[in-house]
PDB file of C-alpha atoms in Angstrom:
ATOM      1  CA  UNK A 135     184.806-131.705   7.234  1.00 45.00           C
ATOM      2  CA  UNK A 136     181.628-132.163   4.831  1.00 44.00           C
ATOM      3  CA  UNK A 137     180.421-128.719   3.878  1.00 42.00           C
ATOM      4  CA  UNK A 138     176.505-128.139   4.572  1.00 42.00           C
ATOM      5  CA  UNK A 139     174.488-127.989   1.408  1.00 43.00           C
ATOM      6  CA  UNK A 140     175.368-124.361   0.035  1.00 40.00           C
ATOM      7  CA  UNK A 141     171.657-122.898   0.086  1.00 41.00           C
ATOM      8  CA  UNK A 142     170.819-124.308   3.853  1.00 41.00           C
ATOM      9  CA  UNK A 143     171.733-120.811   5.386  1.00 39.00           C
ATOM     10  CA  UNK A 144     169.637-118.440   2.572  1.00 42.00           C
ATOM     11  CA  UNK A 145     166.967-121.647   3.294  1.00 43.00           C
ATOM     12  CA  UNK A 146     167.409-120.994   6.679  1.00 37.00           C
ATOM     13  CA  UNK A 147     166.766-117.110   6.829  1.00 39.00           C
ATOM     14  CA  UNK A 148     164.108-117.065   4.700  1.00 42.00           C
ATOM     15  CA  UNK A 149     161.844-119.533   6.362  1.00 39.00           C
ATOM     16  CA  UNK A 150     162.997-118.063   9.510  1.00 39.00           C
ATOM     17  CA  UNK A 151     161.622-114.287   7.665  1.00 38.00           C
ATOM     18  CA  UNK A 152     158.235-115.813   6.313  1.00 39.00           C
ATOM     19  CA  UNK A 153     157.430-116.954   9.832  1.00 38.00           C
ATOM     20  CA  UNK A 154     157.990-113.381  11.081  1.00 37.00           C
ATOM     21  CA  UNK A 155     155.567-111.909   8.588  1.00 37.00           C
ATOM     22  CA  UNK A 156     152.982-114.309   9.690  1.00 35.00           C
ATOM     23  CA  UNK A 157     152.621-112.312  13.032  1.00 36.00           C
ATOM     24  CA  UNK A 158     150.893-109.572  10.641  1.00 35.00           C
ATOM     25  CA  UNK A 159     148.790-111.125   9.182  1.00 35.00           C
ATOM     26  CA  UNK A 160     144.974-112.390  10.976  1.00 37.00           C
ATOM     27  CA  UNK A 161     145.194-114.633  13.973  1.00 42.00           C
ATOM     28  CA  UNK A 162     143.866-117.707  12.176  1.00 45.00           C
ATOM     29  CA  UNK A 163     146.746-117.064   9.454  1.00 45.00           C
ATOM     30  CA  UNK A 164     148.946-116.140  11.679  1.00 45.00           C
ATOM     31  CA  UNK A 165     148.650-119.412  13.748  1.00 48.00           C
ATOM     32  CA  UNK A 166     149.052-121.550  10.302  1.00 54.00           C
ATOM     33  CA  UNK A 167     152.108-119.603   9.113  1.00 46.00           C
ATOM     34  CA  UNK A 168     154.071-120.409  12.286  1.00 51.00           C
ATOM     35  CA  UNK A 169     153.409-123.605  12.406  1.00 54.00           C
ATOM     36  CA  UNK A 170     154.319-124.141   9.066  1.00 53.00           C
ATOM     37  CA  UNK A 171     157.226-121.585   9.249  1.00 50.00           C
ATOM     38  CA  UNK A 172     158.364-123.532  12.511  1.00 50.00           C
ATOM     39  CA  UNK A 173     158.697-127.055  10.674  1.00 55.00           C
ATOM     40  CA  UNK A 174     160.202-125.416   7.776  1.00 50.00           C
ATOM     41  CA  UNK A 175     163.073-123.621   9.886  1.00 44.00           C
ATOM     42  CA  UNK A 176     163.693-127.087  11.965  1.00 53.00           C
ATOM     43  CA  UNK A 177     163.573-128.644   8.283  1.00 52.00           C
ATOM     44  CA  UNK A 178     165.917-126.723   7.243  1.00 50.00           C
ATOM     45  CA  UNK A 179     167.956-126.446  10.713  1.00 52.00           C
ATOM     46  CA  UNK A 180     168.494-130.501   9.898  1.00 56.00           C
ATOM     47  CA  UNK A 181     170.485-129.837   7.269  1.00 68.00           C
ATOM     48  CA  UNK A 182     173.401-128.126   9.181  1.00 75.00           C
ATOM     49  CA  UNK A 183     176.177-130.299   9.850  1.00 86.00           C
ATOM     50  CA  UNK A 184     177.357-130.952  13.390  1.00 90.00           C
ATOM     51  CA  UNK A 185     181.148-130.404  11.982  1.00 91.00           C
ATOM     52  CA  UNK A 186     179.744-126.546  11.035  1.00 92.00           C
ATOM     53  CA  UNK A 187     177.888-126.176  14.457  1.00 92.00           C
ATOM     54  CA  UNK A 188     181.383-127.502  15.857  1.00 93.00           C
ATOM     55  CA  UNK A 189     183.134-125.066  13.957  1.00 93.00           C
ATOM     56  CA  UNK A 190     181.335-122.147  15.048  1.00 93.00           C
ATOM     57  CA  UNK A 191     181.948-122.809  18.240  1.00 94.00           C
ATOM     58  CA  UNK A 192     185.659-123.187  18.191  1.00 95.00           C
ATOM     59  CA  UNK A 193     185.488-120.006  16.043  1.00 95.00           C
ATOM     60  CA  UNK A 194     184.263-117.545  18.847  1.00 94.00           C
ATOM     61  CA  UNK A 195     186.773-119.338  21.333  1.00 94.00           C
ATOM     62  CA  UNK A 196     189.863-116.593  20.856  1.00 94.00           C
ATOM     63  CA  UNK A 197     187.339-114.191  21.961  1.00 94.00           C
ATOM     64  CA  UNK A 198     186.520-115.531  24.597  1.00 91.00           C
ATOM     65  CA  UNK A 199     190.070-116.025  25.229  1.00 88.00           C
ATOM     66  CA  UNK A 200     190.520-112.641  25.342  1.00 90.00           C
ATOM     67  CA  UNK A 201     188.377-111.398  28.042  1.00 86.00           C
ATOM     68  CA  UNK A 202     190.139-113.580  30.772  1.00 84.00           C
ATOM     69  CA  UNK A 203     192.488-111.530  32.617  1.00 84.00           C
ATOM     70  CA  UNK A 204     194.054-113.908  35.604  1.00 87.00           C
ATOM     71  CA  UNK A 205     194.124-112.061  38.644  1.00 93.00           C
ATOM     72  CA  UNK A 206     196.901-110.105  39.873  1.00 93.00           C
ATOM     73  CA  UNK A 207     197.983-109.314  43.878  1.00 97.00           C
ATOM     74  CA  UNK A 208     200.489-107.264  45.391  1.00 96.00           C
ATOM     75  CA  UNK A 209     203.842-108.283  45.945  1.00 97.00           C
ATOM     76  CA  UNK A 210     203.278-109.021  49.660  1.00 98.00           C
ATOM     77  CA  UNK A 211     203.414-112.443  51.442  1.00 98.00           C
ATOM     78  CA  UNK A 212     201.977-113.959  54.356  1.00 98.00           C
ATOM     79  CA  UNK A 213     203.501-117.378  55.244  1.00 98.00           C
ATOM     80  CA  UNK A 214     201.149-119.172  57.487  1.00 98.00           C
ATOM     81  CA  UNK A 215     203.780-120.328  59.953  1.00 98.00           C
ATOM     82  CA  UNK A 216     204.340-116.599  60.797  1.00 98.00           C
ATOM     83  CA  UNK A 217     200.455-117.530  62.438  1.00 98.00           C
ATOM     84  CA  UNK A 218     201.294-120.838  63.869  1.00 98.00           C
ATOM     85  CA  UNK A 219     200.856-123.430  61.692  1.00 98.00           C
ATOM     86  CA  UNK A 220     203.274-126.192  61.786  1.00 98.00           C
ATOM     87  CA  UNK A 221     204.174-128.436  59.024  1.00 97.00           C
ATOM     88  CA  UNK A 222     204.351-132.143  61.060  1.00 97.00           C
ATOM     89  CA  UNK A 223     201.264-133.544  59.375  1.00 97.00           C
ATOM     90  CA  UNK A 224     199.471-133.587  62.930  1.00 97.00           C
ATOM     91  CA  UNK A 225     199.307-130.243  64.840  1.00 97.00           C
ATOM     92  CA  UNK A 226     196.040-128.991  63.378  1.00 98.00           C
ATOM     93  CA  UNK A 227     196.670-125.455  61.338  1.00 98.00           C
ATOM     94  CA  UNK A 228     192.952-124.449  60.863  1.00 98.00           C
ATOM     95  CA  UNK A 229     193.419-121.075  62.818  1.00 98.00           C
ATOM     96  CA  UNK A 230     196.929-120.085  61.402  1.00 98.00           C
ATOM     97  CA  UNK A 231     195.203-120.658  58.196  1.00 98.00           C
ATOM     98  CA  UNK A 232     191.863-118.437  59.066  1.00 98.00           C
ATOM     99  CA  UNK A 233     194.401-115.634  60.560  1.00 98.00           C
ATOM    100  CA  UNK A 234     196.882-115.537  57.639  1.00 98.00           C
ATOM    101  CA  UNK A 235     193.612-114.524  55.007  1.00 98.00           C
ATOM    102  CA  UNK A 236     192.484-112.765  57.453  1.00 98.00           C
ATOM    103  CA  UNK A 237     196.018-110.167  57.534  1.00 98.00           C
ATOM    104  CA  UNK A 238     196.557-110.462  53.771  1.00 98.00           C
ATOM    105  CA  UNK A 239     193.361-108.993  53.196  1.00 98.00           C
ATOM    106  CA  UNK A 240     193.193-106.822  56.189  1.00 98.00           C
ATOM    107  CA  UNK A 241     196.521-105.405  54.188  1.00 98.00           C
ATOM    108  CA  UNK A 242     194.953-105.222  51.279  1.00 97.00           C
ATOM    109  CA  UNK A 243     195.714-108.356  49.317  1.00 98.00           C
ATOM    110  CA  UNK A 244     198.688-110.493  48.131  1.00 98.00           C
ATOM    111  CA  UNK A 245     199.905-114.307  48.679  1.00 98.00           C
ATOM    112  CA  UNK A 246     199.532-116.717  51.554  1.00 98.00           C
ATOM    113  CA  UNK A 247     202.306-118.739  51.729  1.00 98.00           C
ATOM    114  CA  UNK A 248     202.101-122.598  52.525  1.00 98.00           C
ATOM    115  CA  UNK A 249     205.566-123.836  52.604  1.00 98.00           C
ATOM    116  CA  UNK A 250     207.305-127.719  52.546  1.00 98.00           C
ATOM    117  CA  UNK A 251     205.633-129.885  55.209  1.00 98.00           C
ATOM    118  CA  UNK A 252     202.344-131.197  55.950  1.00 98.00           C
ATOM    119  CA  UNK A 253     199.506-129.209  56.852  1.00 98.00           C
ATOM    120  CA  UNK A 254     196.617-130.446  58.668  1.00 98.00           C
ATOM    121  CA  UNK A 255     193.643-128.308  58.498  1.00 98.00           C
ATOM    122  CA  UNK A 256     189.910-128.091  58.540  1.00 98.00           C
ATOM    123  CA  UNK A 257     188.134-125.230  56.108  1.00 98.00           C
ATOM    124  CA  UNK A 258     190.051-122.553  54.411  1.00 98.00           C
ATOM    125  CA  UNK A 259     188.501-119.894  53.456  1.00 98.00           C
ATOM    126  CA  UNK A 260     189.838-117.029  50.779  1.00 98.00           C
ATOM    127  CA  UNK A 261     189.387-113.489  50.800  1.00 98.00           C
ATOM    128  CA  UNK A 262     189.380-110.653  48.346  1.00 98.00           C
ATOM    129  CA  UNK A 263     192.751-110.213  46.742  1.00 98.00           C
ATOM    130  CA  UNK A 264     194.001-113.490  48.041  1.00 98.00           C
ATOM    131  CA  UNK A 265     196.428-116.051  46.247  1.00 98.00           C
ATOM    132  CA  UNK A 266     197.031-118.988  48.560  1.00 98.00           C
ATOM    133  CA  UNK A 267     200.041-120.643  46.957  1.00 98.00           C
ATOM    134  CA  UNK A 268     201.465-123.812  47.735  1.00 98.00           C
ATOM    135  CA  UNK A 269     205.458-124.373  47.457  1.00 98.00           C
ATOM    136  CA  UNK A 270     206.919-127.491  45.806  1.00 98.00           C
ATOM    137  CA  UNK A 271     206.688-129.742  48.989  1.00 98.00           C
ATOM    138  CA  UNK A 272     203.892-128.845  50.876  1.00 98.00           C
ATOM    139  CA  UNK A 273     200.472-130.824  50.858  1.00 98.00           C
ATOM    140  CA  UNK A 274     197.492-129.239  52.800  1.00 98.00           C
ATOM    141  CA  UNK A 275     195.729-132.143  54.004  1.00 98.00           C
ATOM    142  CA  UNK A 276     192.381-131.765  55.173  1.00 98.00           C
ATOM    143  CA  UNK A 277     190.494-133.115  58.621  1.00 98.00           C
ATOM    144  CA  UNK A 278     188.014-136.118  58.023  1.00 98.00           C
ATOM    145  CA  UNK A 279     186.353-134.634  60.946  1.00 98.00           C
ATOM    146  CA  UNK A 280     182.806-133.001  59.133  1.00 98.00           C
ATOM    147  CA  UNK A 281     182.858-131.380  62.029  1.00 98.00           C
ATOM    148  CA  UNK A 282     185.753-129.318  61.131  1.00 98.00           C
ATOM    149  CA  UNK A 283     183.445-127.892  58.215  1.00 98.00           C
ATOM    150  CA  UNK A 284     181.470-126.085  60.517  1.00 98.00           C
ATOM    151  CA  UNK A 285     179.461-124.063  60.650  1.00 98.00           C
ATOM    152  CA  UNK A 286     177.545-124.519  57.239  1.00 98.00           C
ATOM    153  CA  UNK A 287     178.194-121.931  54.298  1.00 98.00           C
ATOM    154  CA  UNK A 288     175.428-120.821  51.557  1.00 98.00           C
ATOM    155  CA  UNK A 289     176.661-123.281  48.713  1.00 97.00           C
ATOM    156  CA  UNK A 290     175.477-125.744  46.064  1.00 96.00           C
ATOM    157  CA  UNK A 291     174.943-129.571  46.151  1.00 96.00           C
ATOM    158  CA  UNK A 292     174.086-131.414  42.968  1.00 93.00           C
ATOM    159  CA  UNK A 293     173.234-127.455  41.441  1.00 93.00           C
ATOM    160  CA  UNK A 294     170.626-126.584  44.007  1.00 97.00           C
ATOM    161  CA  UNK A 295     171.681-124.161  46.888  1.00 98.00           C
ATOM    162  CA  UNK A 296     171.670-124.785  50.520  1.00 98.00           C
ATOM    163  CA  UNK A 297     173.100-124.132  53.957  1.00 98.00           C
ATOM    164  CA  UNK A 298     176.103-127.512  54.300  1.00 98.00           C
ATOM    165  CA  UNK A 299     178.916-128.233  55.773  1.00 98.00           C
ATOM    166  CA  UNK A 300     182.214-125.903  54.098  1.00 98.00           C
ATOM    167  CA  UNK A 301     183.792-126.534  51.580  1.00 98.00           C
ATOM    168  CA  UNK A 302     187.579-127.705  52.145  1.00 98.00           C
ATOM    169  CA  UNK A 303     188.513-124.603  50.131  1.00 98.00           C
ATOM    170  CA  UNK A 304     185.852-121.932  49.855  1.00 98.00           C
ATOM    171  CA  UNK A 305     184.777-118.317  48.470  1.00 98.00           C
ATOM    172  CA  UNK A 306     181.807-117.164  47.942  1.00 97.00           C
ATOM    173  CA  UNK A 307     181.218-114.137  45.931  1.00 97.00           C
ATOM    174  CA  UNK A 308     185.103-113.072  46.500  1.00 97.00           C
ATOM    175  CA  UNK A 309     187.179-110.845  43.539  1.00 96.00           C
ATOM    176  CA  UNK A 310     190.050-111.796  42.655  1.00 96.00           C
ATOM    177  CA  UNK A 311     191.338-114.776  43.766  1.00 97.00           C
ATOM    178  CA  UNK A 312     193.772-117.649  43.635  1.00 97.00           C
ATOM    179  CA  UNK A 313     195.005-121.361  44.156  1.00 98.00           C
ATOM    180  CA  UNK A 314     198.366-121.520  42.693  1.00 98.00           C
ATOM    181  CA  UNK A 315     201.737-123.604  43.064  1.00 98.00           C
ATOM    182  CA  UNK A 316     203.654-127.041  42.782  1.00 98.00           C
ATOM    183  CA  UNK A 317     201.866-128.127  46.022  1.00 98.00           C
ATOM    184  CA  UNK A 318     199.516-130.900  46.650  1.00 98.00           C
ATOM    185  CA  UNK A 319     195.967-130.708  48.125  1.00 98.00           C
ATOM    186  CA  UNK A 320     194.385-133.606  49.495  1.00 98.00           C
ATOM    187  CA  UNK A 321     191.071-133.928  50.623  1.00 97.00           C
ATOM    188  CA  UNK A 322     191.782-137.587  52.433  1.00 97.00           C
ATOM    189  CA  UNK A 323     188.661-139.250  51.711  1.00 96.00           C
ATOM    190  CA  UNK A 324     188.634-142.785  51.061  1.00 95.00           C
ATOM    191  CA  UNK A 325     185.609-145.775  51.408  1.00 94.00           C
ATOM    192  CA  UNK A 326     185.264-145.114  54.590  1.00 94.00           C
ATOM    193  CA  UNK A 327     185.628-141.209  55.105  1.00 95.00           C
ATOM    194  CA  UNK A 328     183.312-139.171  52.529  1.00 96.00           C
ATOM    195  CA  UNK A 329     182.885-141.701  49.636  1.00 95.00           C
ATOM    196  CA  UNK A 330     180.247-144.128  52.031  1.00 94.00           C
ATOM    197  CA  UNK A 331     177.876-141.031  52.430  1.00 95.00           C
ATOM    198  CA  UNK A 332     177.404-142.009  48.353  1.00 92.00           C
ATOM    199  CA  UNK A 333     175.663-145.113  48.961  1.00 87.00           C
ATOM    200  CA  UNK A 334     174.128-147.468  50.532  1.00 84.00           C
ATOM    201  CA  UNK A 335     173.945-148.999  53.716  1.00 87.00           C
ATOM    202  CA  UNK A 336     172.986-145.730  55.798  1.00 86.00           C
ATOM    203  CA  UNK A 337     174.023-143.553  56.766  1.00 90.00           C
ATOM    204  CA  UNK A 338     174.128-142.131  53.208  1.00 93.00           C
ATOM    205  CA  UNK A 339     172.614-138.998  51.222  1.00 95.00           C
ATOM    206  CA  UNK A 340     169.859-140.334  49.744  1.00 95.00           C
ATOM    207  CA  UNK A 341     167.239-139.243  51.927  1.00 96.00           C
ATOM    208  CA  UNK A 342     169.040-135.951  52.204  1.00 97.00           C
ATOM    209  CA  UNK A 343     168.979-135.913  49.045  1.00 96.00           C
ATOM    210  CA  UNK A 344     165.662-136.195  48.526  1.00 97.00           C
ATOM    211  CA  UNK A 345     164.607-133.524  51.154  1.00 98.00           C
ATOM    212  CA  UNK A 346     166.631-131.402  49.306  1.00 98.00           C
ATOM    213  CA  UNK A 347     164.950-131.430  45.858  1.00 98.00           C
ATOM    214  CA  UNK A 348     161.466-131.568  48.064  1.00 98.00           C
ATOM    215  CA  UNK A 349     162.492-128.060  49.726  1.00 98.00           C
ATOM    216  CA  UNK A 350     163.708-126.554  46.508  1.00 98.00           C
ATOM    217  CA  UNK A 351     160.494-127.530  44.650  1.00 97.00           C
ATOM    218  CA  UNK A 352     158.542-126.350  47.570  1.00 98.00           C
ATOM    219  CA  UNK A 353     160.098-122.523  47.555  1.00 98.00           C
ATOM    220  CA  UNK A 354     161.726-122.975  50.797  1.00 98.00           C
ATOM    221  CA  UNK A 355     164.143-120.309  51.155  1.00 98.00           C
ATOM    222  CA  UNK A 356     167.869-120.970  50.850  1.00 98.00           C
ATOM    223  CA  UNK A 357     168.455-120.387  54.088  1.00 98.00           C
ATOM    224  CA  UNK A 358     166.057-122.551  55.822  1.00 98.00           C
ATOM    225  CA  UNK A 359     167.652-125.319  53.595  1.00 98.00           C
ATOM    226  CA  UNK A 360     169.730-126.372  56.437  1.00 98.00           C
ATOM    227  CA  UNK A 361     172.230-128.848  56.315  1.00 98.00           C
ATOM    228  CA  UNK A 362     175.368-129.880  57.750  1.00 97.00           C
ATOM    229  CA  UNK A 363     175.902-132.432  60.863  1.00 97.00           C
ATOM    230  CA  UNK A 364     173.142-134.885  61.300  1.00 96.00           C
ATOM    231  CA  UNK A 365     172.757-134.712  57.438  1.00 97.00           C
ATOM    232  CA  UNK A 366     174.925-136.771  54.533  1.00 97.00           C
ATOM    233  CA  UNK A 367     175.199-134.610  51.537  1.00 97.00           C
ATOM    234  CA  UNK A 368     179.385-134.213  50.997  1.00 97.00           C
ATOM    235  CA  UNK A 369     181.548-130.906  50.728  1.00 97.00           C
ATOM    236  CA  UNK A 370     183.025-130.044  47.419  1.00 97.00           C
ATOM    237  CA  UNK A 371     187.162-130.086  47.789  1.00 97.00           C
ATOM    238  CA  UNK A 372     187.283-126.580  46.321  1.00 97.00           C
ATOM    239  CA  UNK A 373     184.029-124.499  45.419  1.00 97.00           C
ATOM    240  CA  UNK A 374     184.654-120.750  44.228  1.00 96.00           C
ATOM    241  CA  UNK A 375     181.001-119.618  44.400  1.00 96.00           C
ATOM    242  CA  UNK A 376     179.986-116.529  42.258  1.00 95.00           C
ATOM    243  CA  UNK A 377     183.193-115.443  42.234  1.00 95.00           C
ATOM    244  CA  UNK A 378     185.249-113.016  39.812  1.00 93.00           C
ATOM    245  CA  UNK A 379     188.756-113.234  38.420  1.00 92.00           C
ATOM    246  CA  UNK A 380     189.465-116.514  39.655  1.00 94.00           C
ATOM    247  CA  UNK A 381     192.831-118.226  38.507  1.00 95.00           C
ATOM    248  CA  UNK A 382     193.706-122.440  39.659  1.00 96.00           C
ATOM    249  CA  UNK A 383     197.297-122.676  38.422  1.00 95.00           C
ATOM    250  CA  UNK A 384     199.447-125.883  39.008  1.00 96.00           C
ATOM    251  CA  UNK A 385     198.415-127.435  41.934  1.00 97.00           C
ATOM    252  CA  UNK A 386     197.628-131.595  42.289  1.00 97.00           C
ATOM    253  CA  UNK A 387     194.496-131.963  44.052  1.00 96.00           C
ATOM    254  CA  UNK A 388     193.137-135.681  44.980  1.00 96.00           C
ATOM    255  CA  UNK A 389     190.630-137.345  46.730  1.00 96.00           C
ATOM    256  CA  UNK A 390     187.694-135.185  46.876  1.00 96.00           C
ATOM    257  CA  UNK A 391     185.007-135.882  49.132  1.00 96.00           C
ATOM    258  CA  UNK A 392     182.991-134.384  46.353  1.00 92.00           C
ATOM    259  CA  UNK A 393     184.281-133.189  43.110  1.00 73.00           C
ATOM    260  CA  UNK A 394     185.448-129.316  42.611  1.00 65.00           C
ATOM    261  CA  UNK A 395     183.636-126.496  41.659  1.00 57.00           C
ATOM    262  CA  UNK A 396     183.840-123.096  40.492  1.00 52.00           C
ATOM    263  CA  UNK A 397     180.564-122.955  39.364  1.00 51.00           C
ATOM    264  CA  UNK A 398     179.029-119.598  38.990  1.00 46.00           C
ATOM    265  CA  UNK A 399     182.329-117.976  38.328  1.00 50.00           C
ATOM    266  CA  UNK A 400     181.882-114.901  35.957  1.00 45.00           C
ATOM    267  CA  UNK A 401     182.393-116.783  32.958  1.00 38.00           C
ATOM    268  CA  UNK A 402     185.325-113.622  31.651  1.00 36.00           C
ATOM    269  CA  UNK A 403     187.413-114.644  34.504  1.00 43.00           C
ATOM    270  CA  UNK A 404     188.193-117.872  35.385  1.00 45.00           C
ATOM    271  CA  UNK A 405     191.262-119.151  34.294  1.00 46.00           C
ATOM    272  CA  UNK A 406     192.762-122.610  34.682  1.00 47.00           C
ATOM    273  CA  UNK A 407     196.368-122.447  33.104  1.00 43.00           C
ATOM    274  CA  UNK A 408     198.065-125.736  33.969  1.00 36.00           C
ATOM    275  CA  UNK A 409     196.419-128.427  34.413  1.00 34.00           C
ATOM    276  CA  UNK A 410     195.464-130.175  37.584  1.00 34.00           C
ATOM    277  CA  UNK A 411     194.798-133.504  38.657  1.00 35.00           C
ATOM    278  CA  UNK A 412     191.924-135.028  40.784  1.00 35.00           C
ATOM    279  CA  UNK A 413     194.171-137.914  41.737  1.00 35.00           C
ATOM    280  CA  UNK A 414     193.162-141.258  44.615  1.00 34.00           C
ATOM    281  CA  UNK A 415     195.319-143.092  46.310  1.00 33.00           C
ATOM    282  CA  UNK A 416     196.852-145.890  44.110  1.00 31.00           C
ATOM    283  CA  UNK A 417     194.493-148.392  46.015  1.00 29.00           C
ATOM    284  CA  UNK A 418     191.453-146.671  45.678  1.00 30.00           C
ATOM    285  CA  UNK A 419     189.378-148.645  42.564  1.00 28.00           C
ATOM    286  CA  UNK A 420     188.918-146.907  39.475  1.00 29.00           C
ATOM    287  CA  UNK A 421     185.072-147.035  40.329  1.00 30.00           C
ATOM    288  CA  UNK A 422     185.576-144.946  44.020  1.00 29.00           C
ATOM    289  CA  UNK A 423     187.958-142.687  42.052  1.00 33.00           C
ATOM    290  CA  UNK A 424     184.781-141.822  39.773  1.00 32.00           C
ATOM    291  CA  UNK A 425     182.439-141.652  42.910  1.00 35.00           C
ATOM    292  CA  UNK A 426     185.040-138.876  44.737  1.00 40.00           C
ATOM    293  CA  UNK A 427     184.524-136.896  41.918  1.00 41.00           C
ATOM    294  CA  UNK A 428     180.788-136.679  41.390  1.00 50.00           C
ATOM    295  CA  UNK A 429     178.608-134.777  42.894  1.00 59.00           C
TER     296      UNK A 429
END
């Protein structure tokens, strides 16, 4: 790494301290001395390296390091075929899923268990103090019906918010909670299920997209930014919206309708500890692989 010139920092301050003392002197004076103060400090800003700005970075990472705490639950378990769900890759498990969260947080937290087999099922969503964990073996494959992503959540499309269709697994503003295991999670969409709503020939997002930024512009309020069937704008595979102590640990995920997402997770609590795949089908094309996962 090339060390920045030694006297770019003491450069650096003191321009940065004569354009402060400008602000005290007359307003005609005061005017000149920031300009010139400003092109001095960006002068003088030129001169640090990229490899020091890099540096600095990496340098506050342990601290950051420290302040993520992955979530912990109690040691209680809710298998999701104690609510009906069957593992045959066709009986539809949407409800066993809903009621499962719904009893391990009614209880006050701990882990819904998916277990070997096939799960077919529409939206999931987590609760407070939930870890759904998938066991070595079992895939939760998700519905291309959009209609099983009904009705629409308050969530985020190319970073602006709006009322869509669910996300396949959702939270929104939740605490504490988790996606963990050996399992699989596949959102099944393919050319002709998800992906086609990217492009052209209709039906396709573009106009919704469009409306979209219009509304946002505009000041319409969130929820009058409504989505969702009759409208082409895809669900994220997993979005954990404004939520805290989050932990994704393990799991394979692959074809997304629409890349994952914890965006707006408190930034000293999200914690990814194994990695995770966003994997296609081996005869998807490389460029449709790149498509499912952008959004």
């Amino acid at each position: 790494m090339q060390p920045s010139p030694p006297h770019s920092r003491r450069r650096f301050l003191a321009l940065a301290a004569a354009g402060v003392g400008g602000a005290l002197v007359t307003a005609p004076a005061a005017a000149q001395a920031q300009s010139a103060g400003t092109q001095a400090v960006q002068a003088a800003g030129a001169h640090v390296s990229s490899a020091d700005r890099a540096a600095a970075a990496w340098a506050r990472v342990p601290a950051i390091r420290r302040r993520i705490r992955p979530p912990r639950f109690p040691a209680r378990t809710f298998p999701i075929t104690d609510h009906g769900a069957a593992g045959d890759g066709t009986a539809t498990c949407t409800e066993a899923f809903r009621r499962a969260v719904e009893a391990c947080a009614a209880a006050g937290g701990g882990r819904v268990l998916v277990p070997a087999g096939t799960w077919l099922t529409g939206a999931i969503h987590l609760a407070d103090n939930v870890e759904l964990h998938l066991e070595a073996g079992a895939t939760i494959r998700f519905s291309r019906d959009p209609a099983d992503y009904l009705p629409v959540v308050f969530t985020r499309y190319e970073g602006i918010e709006l009322m869509n269709y669910s996300p396949f697994i959702y939270a929104h503003g939740r605490t504490n909670v988790a996606i963990t295991g050996a399992g699989v999670i596949d959102g099944q969409a393919d050319a002709t299920h998800w992906w086609d709503w990217s492009s052209d020939p209709a039906p396709s997002e573009g106009p919704d997209k469009k409306l979209l930024a219009q509304q946002a512009e505009a000041g319409v309020p969130v929820a009058e930014r409504v989505f969702g069937e009759g409208h082409y704008l895809r669900p994220n595979l997993i979005q954990l919206y404004r939520c805290r102590n989050v932990l994704i640990e393990g799991v394979t995920v692959r074809d997304s309708p629409c890349g994952t997402s914890t965006r707006s997770c408190a930034p000293t609590s999200r914690s990814a500890r194994s990695p995770w795949t966003a994997r296609a089908a081996p005869t998807t094309t490389a460029a449709t692989r790149s498509r499912a996962r952008t959004c």
